[in-house]
JSON list of C-alpha atoms in Angstrom, two decimals:
[
{"chain": "A", "resi": 272, "resn": "MET", "atom": "CA", "xyz": [9.56, -4.82, -11.38]},
{"chain": "A", "resi": 273, "resn": "THR", "atom": "CA", "xyz": [11.35, -2.37, -9.01]},
{"chain": "A", "resi": 274, "resn": "GLN", "atom": "CA", "xyz": [8.92, -0.39, -7.38]},
{"chain": "A", "resi": 275, "resn": "GLY", "atom": "CA", "xyz": [9.63, 3.42, -6.19]},
{"chain": "A", "resi": 276, "resn": "ILE", "atom": "CA", "xyz": [10.34, 4.14, -2.65]},
{"chain": "A", "resi": 277, "resn": "LYS", "atom": "CA", "xyz": [9.28, 7.72, -2.15]},
{"chain": "A", "resi": 278, "resn": "THR", "atom": "CA", "xyz": [9.79, 9.65, 1.06]},
{"chain": "A", "resi": 279, "resn": "TYR", "atom": "CA", "xyz": [7.27, 12.52, 2.66]},
{"chain": "A", "resi": 280, "resn": "LYS", "atom": "CA", "xyz": [7.93, 14.48, 5.93]},
{"chain": "A", "resi": 281, "resn": "GLY", "atom": "CA", "xyz": [10.57, 12.43, 7.09]},
{"chain": "A", "resi": 282, "resn": "TYR", "atom": "CA", "xyz": [9.01, 8.83, 6.07]},
{"chain": "A", "resi": 283, "resn": "GLU", "atom": "CA", "xyz": [9.79, 6.53, 3.84]},
{"chain": "A", "resi": 284, "resn": "ILE", "atom": "CA", "xyz": [6.87, 5.16, 1.63]},
{"chain": "A", "resi": 285, "resn": "HIS", "atom": "CA", "xyz": [6.91, 1.58, 0.34]},
{"chain": "A", "resi": 286, "resn": "PRO", "atom": "CA", "xyz": [3.86, 0.40, -2.24]},
{"chain": "A", "resi": 287, "resn": "LEU", "atom": "CA", "xyz": [3.02, -3.17, -1.86]},
{"chain": "A", "resi": 288, "resn": "VAL", "atom": "CA", "xyz": [0.67, -4.27, -4.82]},
{"chain": "A", "resi": 289, "resn": "TYR", "atom": "CA", "xyz": [0.06, -7.90, -5.46]},
{"chain": "A", "resi": 290, "resn": "PRO", "atom": "CA", "xyz": [-2.71, -9.61, -7.79]},
{"chain": "A", "resi": 291, "resn": "ARG", "atom": "CA", "xyz": [-5.83, -10.26, -6.36]},
{"chain": "A", "resi": 292, "resn": "ARG", "atom": "CA", "xyz": [-6.71, -13.76, -5.10]},
{"chain": "A", "resi": 293, "resn": "THR", "atom": "CA", "xyz": [-9.95, -15.06, -6.80]},
{"chain": "A", "resi": 294, "resn": "SER", "atom": "CA", "xyz": [-12.79, -16.31, -4.38]},
{"chain": "A", "resi": 295, "resn": "SER", "atom": "CA", "xyz": [-11.31, -19.47, -4.97]},
{"chain": "A", "resi": 296, "resn": "GLY", "atom": "CA", "xyz": [-8.20, -18.73, -3.28]},
{"chain": "A", "resi": 297, "resn": "VAL", "atom": "CA", "xyz": [-6.16, -18.63, -6.77]},
{"chain": "A", "resi": 298, "resn": "THR", "atom": "CA", "xyz": [-4.15, -15.63, -8.32]},
{"chain": "A", "resi": 299, "resn": "HIS", "atom": "CA", "xyz": [-4.97, -15.05, -11.39]},
{"chain": "A", "resi": 300, "resn": "ARG", "atom": "CA", "xyz": [-3.98, -11.99, -13.54]},
{"chain": "A", "resi": 301, "resn": "ASN", "atom": "CA", "xyz": [-6.76, -12.95, -16.53]},
{"chain": "A", "resi": 302, "resn": "SER", "atom": "CA", "xyz": [-10.02, -13.84, -14.61]},
{"chain": "A", "resi": 303, "resn": "LEU", "atom": "CA", "xyz": [-12.99, -12.06, -14.30]},
{"chain": "A", "resi": 304, "resn": "ASP", "atom": "CA", "xyz": [-11.74, -11.35, -10.75]},
{"chain": "A", "resi": 305, "resn": "SER", "atom": "CA", "xyz": [-8.39, -10.27, -11.78]},
{"chain": "A", "resi": 306, "resn": "GLY", "atom": "CA", "xyz": [-6.89, -6.70, -10.61]},
{"chain": "A", "resi": 307, "resn": "TYR", "atom": "CA", "xyz": [-4.68, -5.75, -7.86]},
{"chain": "A", "resi": 308, "resn": "ASP", "atom": "CA", "xyz": [-4.92, -5.27, -4.19]},
{"chain": "A", "resi": 309, "resn": "ALA", "atom": "CA", "xyz": [-2.55, -2.89, -2.35]},
{"chain": "A", "resi": 310, "resn": "SER", "atom": "CA", "xyz": [-0.85, -2.16, 0.81]},
{"chain": "A", "resi": 311, "resn": "VAL", "atom": "CA", "xyz": [1.77, 0.29, 1.83]},
{"chain": "A", "resi": 312, "resn": "ARG", "atom": "CA", "xyz": [4.69, 0.20, 4.23]},
{"chain": "A", "resi": 313, "resn": "ILE", "atom": "CA", "xyz": [5.65, 3.18, 6.02]},
{"chain": "A", "resi": 314, "resn": "CYS", "atom": "CA", "xyz": [8.77, 3.80, 8.06]},
{"chain": "A", "resi": 315, "resn": "ARG", "atom": "CA", "xyz": [11.12, 6.51, 9.19]},
{"chain": "A", "resi": 316, "resn": "VAL", "atom": "CA", "xyz": [13.72, 7.63, 6.94]},
{"chain": "A", "resi": 317, "resn": "GLY", "atom": "CA", "xyz": [17.01, 5.93, 7.41]},
{"chain": "A", "resi": 318, "resn": "ALA", "atom": "CA", "xyz": [15.17, 3.04, 9.43]},
{"chain": "A", "resi": 319, "resn": "LYS", "atom": "CA", "xyz": [17.75, -0.09, 10.20]},
{"chain": "A", "resi": 320, "resn": "SER", "atom": "CA", "xyz": [15.24, -2.56, 9.79]},
{"chain": "A", "resi": 321, "resn": "ILE", "atom": "CA", "xyz": [12.00, -3.23, 7.73]},
{"chain": "A", "resi": 322, "resn": "ASP", "atom": "CA", "xyz": [10.25, -4.02, 10.98]},
{"chain": "A", "resi": 323, "resn": "ASP", "atom": "CA", "xyz": [10.85, -0.58, 12.14]},
{"chain": "A", "resi": 324, "resn": "GLY", "atom": "CA", "xyz": [7.82, 0.31, 9.96]},
{"chain": "A", "resi": 325, "resn": "ARG", "atom": "CA", "xyz": [4.29, -0.48, 9.93]},
{"chain": "A", "resi": 326, "resn": "VAL", "atom": "CA", "xyz": [2.00, -1.95, 6.77]},
{"chain": "A", "resi": 327, "resn": "PHE", "atom": "CA", "xyz": [-1.04, -0.64, 6.17]},
{"chain": "A", "resi": 328, "resn": "ARG", "atom": "CA", "xyz": [-3.88, -2.40, 3.78]},
{"chain": "A", "resi": 329, "resn": "LEU", "atom": "CA", "xyz": [-5.63, -0.31, 1.68]},
{"chain": "A", "resi": 330, "resn": "ALA", "atom": "CA", "xyz": [-9.29, -0.90, 2.06]},
{"chain": "A", "resi": 331, "resn": "HIS", "atom": "CA", "xyz": [-10.76, -0.97, -1.60]},
{"chain": "A", "resi": 332, "resn": "PHE", "atom": "CA", "xyz": [-14.26, -2.84, -2.27]},
{"chain": "A", "resi": 333, "resn": "ARG", "atom": "CA", "xyz": [-12.97, -3.64, -5.86]},
{"chain": "A", "resi": 334, "resn": "PRO", "atom": "CA", "xyz": [-9.39, -4.58, -7.23]},
{"chain": "A", "resi": 335, "resn": "PHE", "atom": "CA", "xyz": [-7.39, -1.70, -8.81]},
{"chain": "A", "resi": 336, "resn": "GLU", "atom": "CA", "xyz": [-7.37, -2.29, -12.63]},
{"chain": "A", "resi": 337, "resn": "GLY", "atom": "CA", "xyz": [-3.77, -1.67, -12.98]},
{"chain": "A", "resi": 338, "resn": "ALA", "atom": "CA", "xyz": [-0.46, -1.85, -10.75]},
{"chain": "A", "resi": 339, "resn": "GLY", "atom": "CA", "xyz": [0.08, 1.77, -11.64]},
{"chain": "A", "resi": 340, "resn": "LYS", "atom": "CA", "xyz": [-3.51, 2.99, -10.27]},
{"chain": "A", "resi": 341, "resn": "ALA", "atom": "CA", "xyz": [-2.78, 0.84, -7.21]},
{"chain": "A", "resi": 342, "resn": "ARG", "atom": "CA", "xyz": [0.63, 2.34, -6.59]},
{"chain": "A", "resi": 343, "resn": "MET", "atom": "CA", "xyz": [-0.80, 5.84, -7.00]},
{"chain": "A", "resi": 344, "resn": "ALA", "atom": "CA", "xyz": [-3.48, 5.19, -4.30]},
{"chain": "A", "resi": 345, "resn": "CYS", "atom": "CA", "xyz": [-0.67, 3.62, -1.76]},
{"chain": "A", "resi": 346, "resn": "MET", "atom": "CA", "xyz": [1.05, 7.04, -2.11]},
{"chain": "A", "resi": 347, "resn": "GLU", "atom": "CA", "xyz": [-2.26, 8.81, -1.43]},
{"chain": "A", "resi": 348, "resn": "HIS", "atom": "CA", "xyz": [-3.05, 6.63, 1.25]},
{"chain": "A", "resi": 349, "resn": "ALA", "atom": "CA", "xyz": [0.26, 6.88, 2.98]},
{"chain": "A", "resi": 350, "resn": "THR", "atom": "CA", "xyz": [0.19, 10.62, 2.63]},
{"chain": "A", "resi": 351, "resn": "ASN", "atom": "CA", "xyz": [-3.02, 10.86, 4.65]},
{"chain": "A", "resi": 352, "resn": "VAL", "atom": "CA", "xyz": [-2.04, 8.45, 7.37]},
{"chain": "A", "resi": 353, "resn": "ILE", "atom": "CA", "xyz": [1.24, 10.18, 7.89]},
{"chain": "A", "resi": 354, "resn": "ASP", "atom": "CA", "xyz": [-0.79, 13.58, 8.06]},
{"chain": "A", "resi": 355, "resn": "GLY", "atom": "CA", "xyz": [-3.34, 11.91, 10.41]},
{"chain": "A", "resi": 356, "resn": "HIS", "atom": "CA", "xyz": [-6.27, 12.13, 8.17]},
{"chain": "A", "resi": 357, "resn": "VAL", "atom": "CA", "xyz": [-7.15, 8.20, 8.28]},
{"chain": "A", "resi": 358, "resn": "ASP", "atom": "CA", "xyz": [-9.00, 6.93, 11.65]},
{"chain": "A", "resi": 359, "resn": "GLY", "atom": "CA", "xyz": [-7.55, 4.18, 13.26]},
{"chain": "A", "resi": 360, "resn": "GLN", "atom": "CA", "xyz": [-4.11, 4.39, 11.63]},
{"chain": "A", "resi": 361, "resn": "SER", "atom": "CA", "xyz": [-1.31, 6.55, 12.77]},
{"chain": "A", "resi": 362, "resn": "VAL", "atom": "CA", "xyz": [2.62, 6.60, 12.45]},
{"chain": "A", "resi": 363, "resn": "ALA", "atom": "CA", "xyz": [3.11, 8.82, 15.37]},
{"chain": "A", "resi": 364, "resn": "ASP", "atom": "CA", "xyz": [4.98, 6.30, 17.19]},
{"chain": "A", "resi": 365, "resn": "LEU", "atom": "CA", "xyz": [7.49, 5.44, 14.94]}
]
């Protein structure tokens, strides 16, 4: 599945959504522990390398029920980071 790249205030936002690992460390899509975890990569528009950005993990106590919900949460978290509303997370030096 291709994940869309969005731009916001001169930054590219790349949602990173992946199946949650169970307590045994194995990834299952249909277990009781199933769901999705998410992170988001933020870099300047036109960055020459993917290493020019930074990855921020979304602190979420429970797995997201679906990949779409996880992607929406990535977008919201990224805009909050870019706007400076998340303590300890900044893109000011990118």
